[in-house]
């Protein structure tokens, strides 16, 4: 049977574009459809604009520190529209880069929504029908609002990047990556930030001591964090949105942002009719090779709800091409993925939390929490944390957790050692780089706890 294409990719985000490019470079005839903007969540409404907002939000602190270091600084206010204009231009540029990658590698693109008519047939919103030997669904996910009265009055992370003006005050609901990152960003940009999280501590699933320090520092820098608190309902009010919390008084906020999780973009795509099994969250169920229950249909990235991170989607895309296009079966390695949460201070983490490790085997815990030189000199009370979880039996470092400015950069490098199976003694044998914060990671001589 002949097909129009060897591979049809649905979704032009990081994972889909990478898979399409590498498959085309390997000689496959490839097409890709994107219904929105090329670059997907990461480039257009996620990691990239978020990180630029993190940078913008850190300047007030930097200016205060500069004064403490003897500089005369005359800071004005933050001009959201000036920043926003530059941000839009940068996203346009990046979208152009993504389109260029595809056209430069002879990938045929369709600016249209694609759905499946059957295991090998793609139907476009333009009415066109195309066939492909393999289909790769890389359609991503989208944020969801909780099912409460008035939820439609709240915004989600996608909307933050499109605001005409920053609100004077905002309530952020949730305690995950997105909620905590935006609480810090908006706080830094001068918005009065309140955060409600329904659980006992933000960043559930991460190391307890590390997330405790992030929470303490967020509160100290001005985020009004309420734990064990959720929203019962919302209504329009003068000056914004009136919120009824699970406990405490009703309050009016300039805006309410829900960061209460994301769901895969699988609705209305014809997947189930084509025989593709979906999981409880609507995710495409795949095996280690990203193959769905229909042999010709594969899926990568957030649409599979495995580890929802851009570099993981890219890895999954590369492994798919290696397996399906190059005929070299390559499973995706999801073990020991380093990750960073761009709160202020940042948290970088790889491997097991202390709690997970203790459940698994006897461990030693090495930790140092201290005031870093740069901020301490400026008169700030900020604290940082360097922490290693070590197996008592194998001496391997099972987990590394860093809460500090630049922790994202640090954990990338520590992640190599942990991924290689480095022992505590390998860390100890490495000479410290002095004076740095991260030198503590190789100079902690005695465990603070064993268990
Ligand atoms: P998360 O799943 O991380 O967090 C969702 C949060 O919302 C949790 O705190 C959850 O509480 C809470 N929540 C869920 N439902 C409700 C509800 N009905 N009412 C109140 N609270 C609720 O999702 P995010 O949206 O923050 O991020 C999605 C994913 O995107 C992340 O898991 C991550 O993989 C990725 N991401 C990565 C970033 C990075 O690498 N720096 C940055 C941003 C996103 P509970 O804990 O009780 O379940």
Short mmCIF file of C-alpha atoms and ligand atoms in Angstrom, two decimals:
data_model
loop_
_atom_site.label_atom_id
_atom_site.label_comp_id
_atom_site.label_asym_id
_atom_site.label_seq_id
_atom_site.Cartn_x
_atom_site.Cartn_y
_atom_site.Cartn_z
CA UNK A 1 0.00 0.00 0.00
CA UNK A 2 1.36 3.42 -0.85
CA UNK A 3 1.00 6.40 1.48
CA UNK A 4 1.26 10.15 0.91
CA UNK A 5 3.86 10.32 3.69
CA UNK A 6 6.06 7.96 5.69
CA UNK A 7 5.32 10.00 8.81
CA UNK A 8 2.61 12.47 9.71
CA UNK A 9 3.24 14.43 12.93
CA UNK A 10 0.31 16.06 14.71
CA UNK A 11 1.58 18.99 16.74
CA UNK A 12 4.40 21.50 16.13
CA UNK A 13 5.78 21.77 19.67
CA UNK A 14 9.27 20.83 20.83
CA UNK A 15 8.72 17.07 20.60
CA UNK A 16 6.85 17.04 17.29
CA UNK A 17 9.23 19.41 15.51
CA UNK A 18 12.29 17.48 16.67
CA UNK A 19 10.85 14.14 15.56
CA UNK A 20 9.79 15.57 12.19
CA UNK A 21 13.20 17.12 11.54
CA UNK A 22 15.24 14.07 12.49
CA UNK A 23 12.92 11.72 10.58
CA UNK A 24 13.19 13.91 7.46
CA UNK A 25 16.98 14.05 7.81
CA UNK A 26 16.94 10.24 7.88
CA UNK A 27 15.22 10.26 4.48
CA UNK A 28 11.56 9.89 5.46
CA UNK A 29 8.81 11.82 3.67
CA UNK A 30 7.38 13.82 6.56
CA UNK A 31 4.42 16.17 7.07
CA UNK A 32 3.38 18.05 10.19
CA UNK A 33 0.16 19.84 11.15
CA UNK A 34 -0.11 22.55 13.81
CA UNK A 35 -3.41 24.27 14.60
CA UNK A 36 -1.92 27.09 16.65
CA UNK A 37 1.58 28.57 16.75
CA UNK A 38 4.75 26.60 15.95
CA UNK A 39 6.89 26.03 19.02
CA UNK A 40 4.03 24.74 21.16
CA UNK A 41 3.63 25.14 24.89
CA UNK A 42 7.33 25.49 25.71
CA UNK A 43 8.15 28.24 23.24
CA UNK A 44 4.86 30.12 22.97
CA UNK A 45 3.11 29.82 26.37
CA UNK A 46 5.46 28.02 28.73
CA UNK A 47 9.15 27.65 29.49
CA UNK A 48 10.54 30.38 27.23
CA UNK A 49 8.24 33.35 28.00
CA UNK A 50 8.09 32.18 31.64
CA UNK A 51 11.90 32.27 31.96
CA UNK A 52 12.02 35.74 30.38
CA UNK A 53 9.46 36.85 32.96
CA UNK A 54 11.61 35.28 35.70
CA UNK A 55 14.54 37.41 34.50
CA UNK A 56 12.34 40.54 34.44
CA UNK A 57 11.08 39.84 37.95
CA UNK A 58 14.55 39.46 39.46
CA UNK A 59 15.69 43.02 38.71
CA UNK A 60 14.11 44.71 41.75
CA UNK A 61 16.14 42.39 44.02
CA UNK A 62 19.26 42.95 41.92
CA UNK A 63 18.79 46.72 42.15
CA UNK A 64 18.38 46.59 45.92
CA UNK A 65 21.52 44.46 46.15
CA UNK A 66 23.41 46.87 43.89
CA UNK A 67 22.63 49.66 46.34
CA UNK A 68 23.88 47.52 49.19
CA UNK A 69 27.12 47.03 47.22
CA UNK A 70 27.62 50.78 46.98
CA UNK A 71 25.94 51.62 43.68
CA UNK A 72 23.66 54.58 43.34
CA UNK A 73 20.55 53.17 41.71
CA UNK A 74 17.48 55.11 40.66
CA UNK A 75 14.92 52.47 39.83
CA UNK A 76 11.72 53.45 38.08
CA UNK A 77 8.61 51.29 37.87
CA UNK A 78 8.18 48.22 35.72
CA UNK A 79 6.70 48.92 32.28
CA UNK A 80 4.72 45.79 31.42
CA UNK A 81 3.78 46.99 27.94
CA UNK A 82 7.42 47.69 27.02
CA UNK A 83 8.45 44.24 28.25
CA UNK A 84 5.41 42.60 26.68
CA UNK A 85 6.13 44.12 23.27
CA UNK A 86 9.67 42.73 23.33
CA UNK A 87 8.40 39.38 24.55
CA UNK A 88 5.92 39.13 21.66
CA UNK A 89 8.65 40.01 19.17
CA UNK A 90 10.92 37.34 20.62
CA UNK A 91 8.19 34.70 20.43
CA UNK A 92 7.51 35.69 16.79
CA UNK A 93 11.22 35.27 16.09
CA UNK A 94 11.31 31.85 17.73
CA UNK A 95 8.19 30.71 15.91
CA UNK A 96 9.96 31.70 12.69
CA UNK A 97 12.96 29.61 13.72
CA UNK A 98 10.71 26.59 14.27
CA UNK A 99 9.02 27.04 10.89
CA UNK A 100 12.46 27.45 9.32
CA UNK A 101 13.69 24.18 10.84
CA UNK A 102 10.79 22.35 9.22
CA UNK A 103 10.93 23.98 5.78
CA UNK A 104 14.74 23.74 5.74
CA UNK A 105 14.47 19.98 6.20
CA UNK A 106 11.71 19.46 3.59
CA UNK A 107 8.96 18.75 6.10
CA UNK A 108 5.60 19.67 4.56
CA UNK A 109 3.62 21.79 7.03
CA UNK A 110 -0.10 22.38 7.35
CA UNK A 111 -1.40 25.27 9.46
CA UNK A 112 -4.52 23.31 10.36
CA UNK A 113 -6.07 21.07 12.97
CA UNK A 114 -5.51 17.39 12.24
CA UNK A 115 -7.72 14.54 13.36
CA UNK A 116 -7.59 10.83 12.65
CA UNK A 117 -10.07 9.20 10.27
CA UNK A 118 -8.44 5.79 10.74
CA UNK A 119 -5.11 4.21 11.62
CA UNK A 120 -3.40 5.67 8.54
CA UNK A 121 -5.62 8.57 7.49
CA UNK A 122 -5.40 12.17 8.68
CA UNK A 123 -8.18 14.64 8.12
CA UNK A 124 -7.30 18.34 8.18
CA UNK A 125 -9.59 21.20 9.18
CA UNK A 126 -9.08 22.48 5.62
CA UNK A 127 -10.97 19.40 4.39
CA UNK A 128 -7.89 17.66 2.98
CA UNK A 129 -7.35 13.94 3.63
CA UNK A 130 -3.86 12.49 3.70
CA UNK A 131 -2.41 9.08 4.37
CA UNK A 132 0.71 8.10 6.27
CA UNK A 133 2.50 4.87 7.12
CA UNK A 134 3.05 6.15 10.65
CA UNK A 135 1.31 8.85 12.66
CA UNK A 136 3.03 10.56 15.59
CA UNK A 137 0.69 12.41 17.94
CA UNK A 138 2.59 15.18 19.73
CA UNK A 139 -0.39 17.41 20.46
CA UNK A 140 0.62 18.49 23.98
CA UNK A 141 -1.73 19.47 26.78
CA UNK A 142 -3.62 22.44 28.14
CA UNK A 143 -4.32 23.92 31.58
CA UNK A 144 -7.61 23.10 33.30
CA UNK A 145 -9.79 25.07 35.73
CA UNK A 146 -11.38 23.27 38.68
CA UNK A 147 -15.10 22.61 38.60
CA UNK A 148 -16.30 25.39 40.93
CA UNK A 149 -18.87 28.18 40.54
CA UNK A 150 -17.37 31.17 38.74
CA UNK A 151 -14.22 29.32 37.62
CA UNK A 152 -14.56 30.92 34.18
CA UNK A 153 -13.64 34.25 35.80
CA UNK A 154 -10.15 32.91 36.50
CA UNK A 155 -7.26 32.96 34.06
CA UNK A 156 -4.75 30.16 33.38
CA UNK A 157 -1.03 30.25 32.62
CA UNK A 158 -1.66 30.64 28.84
CA UNK A 159 -3.44 33.94 29.55
CA UNK A 160 -0.66 35.50 31.64
CA UNK A 161 1.45 36.09 28.56
CA UNK A 162 -1.40 37.93 26.84
CA UNK A 163 -2.37 40.37 29.61
CA UNK A 164 -2.70 44.01 28.51
CA UNK A 165 -1.75 45.12 32.01
CA UNK A 166 -0.63 43.45 35.20
CA UNK A 167 -3.30 43.27 37.90
CA UNK A 168 -2.66 45.09 41.17
CA UNK A 169 -3.31 41.89 43.09
CA UNK A 170 -3.70 38.24 42.12
CA UNK A 171 -4.76 35.00 43.76
CA UNK A 172 -2.89 31.98 42.45
CA UNK A 173 -4.56 28.64 43.08
CA UNK A 174 -2.39 25.50 43.18
CA UNK A 175 0.92 24.39 44.59
CA UNK A 176 2.73 22.81 41.63
CA UNK A 177 5.48 24.08 39.32
CA UNK A 178 3.31 26.63 37.54
CA UNK A 179 1.61 28.07 40.63
CA UNK A 180 4.87 28.54 42.53
CA UNK A 181 6.82 29.91 39.59
CA UNK A 182 4.16 32.51 38.78
CA UNK A 183 3.70 33.43 42.43
CA UNK A 184 7.39 34.38 42.50
CA UNK A 185 7.41 36.06 39.09
CA UNK A 186 4.38 38.26 39.75
CA UNK A 187 5.57 39.05 43.28
CA UNK A 188 8.86 40.22 41.78
CA UNK A 189 7.03 42.35 39.21
CA UNK A 190 5.24 44.20 41.99
CA UNK A 191 1.87 42.43 41.96
CA UNK A 192 0.41 41.65 45.41
CA UNK A 193 0.37 37.85 45.35
CA UNK A 194 -1.78 35.51 47.44
CA UNK A 195 -1.45 31.76 46.87
CA UNK A 196 -3.92 29.11 48.02
CA UNK A 197 -2.77 25.50 48.08
CA UNK A 198 -5.12 22.76 49.25
CA UNK A 199 -2.39 20.49 50.69
CA UNK A 200 -0.03 20.74 53.65
CA UNK A 201 2.99 21.98 51.69
CA UNK A 202 3.59 23.26 48.14
CA UNK A 203 5.46 21.23 45.49
CA UNK A 204 4.07 17.88 46.54
CA UNK A 205 6.33 14.98 45.59
CA UNK A 206 9.59 16.91 45.87
CA UNK A 207 12.03 16.61 48.79
CA UNK A 208 10.32 17.78 51.99
CA UNK A 209 13.18 19.90 53.31
CA UNK A 210 13.76 21.51 49.91
CA UNK A 211 10.13 22.47 49.33
CA UNK A 212 9.89 23.71 52.91
CA UNK A 213 12.76 26.10 52.26
CA UNK A 214 11.24 27.28 48.96
CA UNK A 215 7.96 27.97 50.78
CA UNK A 216 9.72 29.85 53.60
CA UNK A 217 11.66 32.01 51.15
CA UNK A 218 8.55 32.73 49.07
CA UNK A 219 6.71 33.88 52.18
CA UNK A 220 9.69 35.97 53.30
CA UNK A 221 9.84 37.69 49.92
CA UNK A 222 6.18 38.70 50.16
CA UNK A 223 3.97 35.91 48.78
CA UNK A 224 0.93 35.52 51.03
CA UNK A 225 0.84 31.72 51.02
CA UNK A 226 -2.15 29.92 52.54
CA UNK A 227 -1.73 26.17 52.93
CA UNK A 228 -4.70 23.86 53.43
CA UNK A 229 -6.84 26.40 51.59
CA UNK A 230 -8.88 26.14 48.42
CA UNK A 231 -11.49 28.15 46.53
CA UNK A 232 -15.17 27.30 46.96
CA UNK A 233 -16.54 29.82 44.51
CA UNK A 234 -15.93 33.08 42.70
CA UNK A 235 -18.06 35.99 41.50
CA UNK A 236 -17.46 39.22 39.63
CA UNK A 237 -16.91 42.19 41.96
CA UNK A 238 -15.89 45.80 41.70
CA UNK A 239 -12.14 45.84 41.11
CA UNK A 240 -11.88 42.18 40.17
CA UNK A 241 -13.08 38.83 41.42
CA UNK A 242 -14.62 38.03 44.81
CA UNK A 243 -13.32 34.71 46.12
CA UNK A 244 -14.90 32.50 48.75
CA UNK A 245 -12.16 30.34 50.29
CA UNK A 246 -12.60 27.06 52.18
CA UNK A 247 -11.79 28.95 55.34
CA UNK A 248 -11.15 32.57 56.08
CA UNK A 249 -12.87 35.65 54.80
CA UNK A 250 -14.12 36.42 51.30
CA UNK A 251 -11.69 38.66 49.49
CA UNK A 252 -11.56 40.58 46.21
CA UNK A 253 -8.51 40.05 43.99
CA UNK A 254 -7.61 41.96 40.83
CA UNK A 255 -7.30 38.57 39.10
CA UNK A 256 -7.39 34.88 39.91
CA UNK A 257 -5.09 32.43 38.19
CA UNK A 258 -5.66 28.68 38.27
CA UNK A 259 -2.52 26.56 38.10
CA UNK A 260 -4.38 23.41 39.00
CA UNK A 261 -2.90 21.00 36.49
CA UNK A 262 -2.96 20.23 32.79
CA UNK A 263 -4.67 17.60 30.65
CA UNK A 264 -3.57 15.99 27.37
CA UNK A 265 -4.99 17.39 24.10
CA UNK A 266 -6.76 14.26 22.96
CA UNK A 267 -10.44 15.26 22.86
CA UNK A 268 -12.17 15.25 19.48
CA UNK A 269 -9.16 13.86 17.60
CA UNK A 270 -10.74 10.61 16.47
CA UNK A 271 -8.26 8.64 18.54
CA UNK A 272 -10.69 6.30 20.28
CA UNK A 273 -12.59 5.63 17.06
CA UNK A 274 -9.28 4.65 15.46
CA UNK A 275 -8.73 2.17 18.31
CA UNK A 276 -6.23 4.16 20.38
CA UNK A 277 -6.57 3.49 24.11
CA UNK A 278 -6.76 6.55 26.33
CA UNK A 279 -6.00 6.62 30.06
CA UNK A 280 -7.98 8.17 32.92
CA UNK A 281 -6.61 11.67 32.33
CA UNK A 282 -7.28 11.38 28.57
CA UNK A 283 -3.64 10.53 27.88
CA UNK A 284 -2.61 8.25 25.04
CA UNK A 285 -1.47 4.95 26.52
CA UNK A 286 1.90 4.00 25.02
CA UNK A 287 4.58 1.35 25.55
CA UNK A 288 8.31 1.91 26.17
CA UNK A 289 8.72 2.75 22.47
CA UNK A 290 5.91 5.35 22.50
CA UNK A 291 3.67 3.03 20.45
CA UNK A 292 -0.07 3.26 21.13
CA UNK A 293 -2.51 0.36 21.02
CA UNK A 294 -2.78 0.95 17.25
CA UNK A 295 0.53 -0.22 15.71
CA UNK A 296 0.82 2.65 13.19
CA UNK A 297 0.09 5.37 15.78
CA UNK A 298 2.73 6.61 18.20
CA UNK A 299 2.61 9.45 20.73
CA UNK A 300 5.18 11.54 22.57
CA UNK A 301 5.29 14.42 25.05
CA UNK A 302 2.53 15.81 27.28
CA UNK A 303 -0.18 14.02 25.27
CA UNK A 304 1.10 10.79 26.88
CA UNK A 305 1.25 12.32 30.40
CA UNK A 306 4.46 10.52 31.34
CA UNK A 307 7.01 13.12 32.48
CA UNK A 308 5.68 16.44 31.20
CA UNK A 309 8.90 18.28 30.46
CA UNK A 310 10.16 19.67 27.14
CA UNK A 311 13.52 17.85 27.11
CA UNK A 312 11.71 14.58 27.84
CA UNK A 313 9.35 15.10 24.89
CA UNK A 314 12.40 15.76 22.71
CA UNK A 315 14.06 12.55 23.95
CA UNK A 316 10.88 10.62 23.26
CA UNK A 317 10.77 12.08 19.74
CA UNK A 318 14.38 11.08 19.08
CA UNK A 319 13.81 7.55 20.42
CA UNK A 320 10.70 7.27 18.20
CA UNK A 321 12.70 8.17 15.08
CA UNK A 322 15.49 5.77 16.04
CA UNK A 323 12.96 2.98 16.56
CA UNK A 324 10.49 3.51 13.73
CA UNK A 325 12.33 5.38 10.99
CA UNK A 326 15.84 4.01 11.51
CA UNK A 327 14.77 0.51 12.57
CA UNK A 328 16.83 0.49 15.76
CA UNK A 329 14.43 -0.23 18.66
CA UNK A 330 15.25 2.35 21.38
CA UNK A 331 13.18 2.60 24.56
CA UNK A 332 12.89 5.97 26.29
CA UNK A 333 14.94 6.26 29.48
CA UNK A 334 12.82 8.08 32.06
CA UNK A 335 15.14 7.39 35.01
CA UNK A 336 16.95 10.14 36.93
CA UNK A 337 15.65 13.17 35.03
CA UNK A 338 17.09 16.40 36.46
CA UNK A 339 14.59 19.23 36.66
CA UNK A 340 14.37 22.79 37.94
CA UNK A 341 11.54 24.82 39.36
CA UNK A 342 12.11 28.49 38.62
CA UNK A 343 10.88 29.84 41.91
CA UNK A 344 12.93 32.44 43.76
CA UNK A 345 15.13 30.84 44.97
CA UNK A 346 15.20 28.14 42.32
CA UNK A 347 15.00 24.47 43.14
CA UNK A 348 17.03 21.95 41.19
CA UNK A 349 16.48 18.28 41.79
CA UNK A 350 17.47 14.86 40.49
CA UNK A 351 16.68 11.41 41.82
CA UNK A 352 14.84 10.43 44.97
CA UNK A 353 13.58 12.75 47.69
CA UNK A 354 14.68 11.90 51.24
CA UNK A 355 11.19 10.53 51.91
CA UNK A 356 11.15 8.29 48.80
CA UNK A 357 14.69 7.05 49.46
CA UNK A 358 13.93 6.17 53.11
CA UNK A 359 10.97 4.09 51.92
CA UNK A 360 13.26 2.24 49.54
CA UNK A 361 16.37 1.47 51.60
CA UNK A 362 18.62 2.62 54.48
CA UNK A 363 20.14 6.02 53.64
CA UNK A 364 22.46 8.73 54.88
CA UNK A 365 21.37 12.32 54.43
CA UNK A 366 23.94 15.06 53.90
CA UNK A 367 22.66 18.63 53.98
CA UNK A 368 24.01 22.14 54.34
CA UNK A 369 21.78 25.19 54.68
CA UNK A 370 23.47 28.56 54.86
CA UNK A 371 23.35 32.24 53.89
CA UNK A 372 25.14 32.66 50.55
CA UNK A 373 27.96 35.21 50.43
CA UNK A 374 26.55 37.51 47.75
CA UNK A 375 23.15 38.01 49.37
CA UNK A 376 24.47 37.97 52.91
CA UNK A 377 26.87 40.84 52.11
CA UNK A 378 23.88 42.77 50.77
CA UNK A 379 22.16 42.33 54.13
CA UNK A 380 19.63 39.75 52.98
CA UNK A 381 18.62 36.78 55.11
CA UNK A 382 18.14 34.41 52.15
CA UNK A 383 19.14 30.82 52.83
CA UNK A 384 20.16 28.12 50.38
CA UNK A 385 20.18 24.31 50.69
CA UNK A 386 22.52 21.69 49.28
CA UNK A 387 21.42 18.13 49.97
CA UNK A 388 22.48 14.62 49.02
CA UNK A 389 20.68 11.37 49.77
CA UNK A 390 23.13 8.45 49.83
CA UNK A 391 22.47 4.71 49.84
CA UNK A 392 24.11 3.13 52.88
CA UNK A 393 24.57 -0.12 51.01
CA UNK A 394 25.93 0.97 47.60
CA UNK A 395 27.14 4.49 48.63
CA UNK A 396 25.46 5.78 45.46
CA UNK A 397 23.95 9.25 45.52
CA UNK A 398 20.25 8.50 45.13
CA UNK A 399 19.09 12.11 45.14
CA UNK A 400 20.50 15.61 44.93
CA UNK A 401 18.41 18.65 45.88
CA UNK A 402 19.54 22.23 45.59
CA UNK A 403 17.59 25.33 46.59
CA UNK A 404 19.59 28.38 45.60
CA UNK A 405 19.87 31.10 42.98
CA UNK A 406 21.08 29.29 39.85
CA UNK A 407 20.02 25.85 41.14
CA UNK A 408 18.74 24.99 37.65
CA UNK A 409 22.22 25.48 36.22
CA UNK A 410 23.82 23.51 39.07
CA UNK A 411 21.52 20.50 38.89
CA UNK A 412 22.20 20.02 35.18
CA UNK A 413 25.82 19.23 36.05
CA UNK A 414 25.16 17.34 39.28
CA UNK A 415 22.64 15.32 37.24
CA UNK A 416 25.46 13.89 35.09
CA UNK A 417 27.23 12.49 38.14
CA UNK A 418 24.04 11.06 39.64
CA UNK A 419 23.01 9.54 36.29
CA UNK A 420 26.47 7.92 36.02
CA UNK A 421 25.91 6.30 39.41
CA UNK A 422 28.43 8.40 41.34
CA UNK A 423 28.96 7.49 45.00
CA UNK A 424 29.26 9.92 47.90
CA UNK A 425 32.99 9.22 47.81
CA UNK A 426 33.15 10.24 44.12
CA UNK A 427 31.62 13.57 45.16
CA UNK A 428 34.13 13.81 48.05
CA UNK A 429 37.09 13.13 45.71
CA UNK A 430 36.14 16.12 43.58
CA UNK A 431 37.97 19.29 44.56
CA UNK A 432 35.74 22.19 45.56
CA UNK A 433 35.43 25.28 43.36
CA UNK A 434 35.94 28.12 45.78
CA UNK A 435 34.25 30.40 46.65
CA UNK A 436 30.92 29.12 45.30
CA UNK A 437 27.66 27.95 46.82
CA UNK A 438 27.80 24.60 45.05
CA UNK A 439 31.17 23.67 46.58
CA UNK A 440 29.15 22.51 49.59
CA UNK A 441 27.97 19.60 47.48
CA UNK A 442 31.51 18.11 47.61
CA UNK A 443 32.49 19.17 51.14
CA UNK A 444 29.73 17.75 53.35
CA UNK A 445 31.67 15.34 55.57
CA UNK A 446 29.17 13.93 58.07
CA UNK A 447 25.56 12.89 57.56
CA UNK A 448 22.95 15.04 59.32
CA UNK A 449 20.61 12.05 59.55
CA UNK A 450 20.58 8.36 58.84
CA UNK A 451 17.53 6.26 58.37
P1 LIG B 1 0.98 20.19 38.75
O1 LIG B 1 0.29 18.91 38.51
O2 LIG B 1 2.44 20.22 39.02
O3 LIG B 1 0.27 20.96 39.94
C1 LIG B 1 -1.10 21.14 40.01
C2 LIG B 1 -1.43 21.76 41.34
O4 LIG B 1 -2.79 22.09 41.40
C3 LIG B 1 -1.14 20.84 42.50
O5 LIG B 1 -0.63 21.62 43.55
C4 LIG B 1 -2.51 20.27 42.83
O6 LIG B 1 -2.66 19.92 44.18
C5 LIG B 1 -3.39 21.46 42.52
N1 LIG B 1 -4.75 21.09 42.15
C6 LIG B 1 -5.15 20.15 41.26
N2 LIG B 1 -6.50 20.13 41.18
C7 LIG B 1 -6.95 21.07 42.04
C8 LIG B 1 -8.24 21.53 42.42
N3 LIG B 1 -9.34 20.99 41.89
N4 LIG B 1 -8.33 22.51 43.32
C9 LIG B 1 -7.21 23.05 43.87
N5 LIG B 1 -5.97 22.66 43.56
C10 LIG B 1 -5.84 21.69 42.65
O7 LIG B 1 0.59 21.06 37.49
P2 LIG B 1 1.11 22.43 36.93
O8 LIG B 1 -0.07 22.95 36.21
O9 LIG B 1 1.77 23.27 37.95
O10 LIG B 1 2.23 21.98 35.90
C11 LIG B 1 1.98 20.95 34.94
C12 LIG B 1 3.24 20.27 34.54
O11 LIG B 1 3.98 21.11 33.69
C13 LIG B 1 4.20 19.96 35.70
O12 LIG B 1 3.91 18.78 36.35
C14 LIG B 1 5.52 19.90 34.98
O13 LIG B 1 5.69 18.59 34.50
C15 LIG B 1 5.36 20.89 33.85
N6 LIG B 1 6.05 22.16 34.14
C16 LIG B 1 7.41 22.17 34.29
C17 LIG B 1 8.09 23.33 34.57
C18 LIG B 1 9.58 23.31 34.75
O14 LIG B 1 10.20 22.37 34.32
N7 LIG B 1 10.17 24.31 35.40
C19 LIG B 1 7.39 24.60 34.71
C20 LIG B 1 5.97 24.49 34.55
C21 LIG B 1 5.35 23.31 34.27
P3 LIG B 1 -2.17 18.50 44.77
O15 LIG B 1 -0.69 18.63 44.98
O16 LIG B 1 -2.91 18.39 46.06
O17 LIG B 1 -2.55 17.47 43.78
#
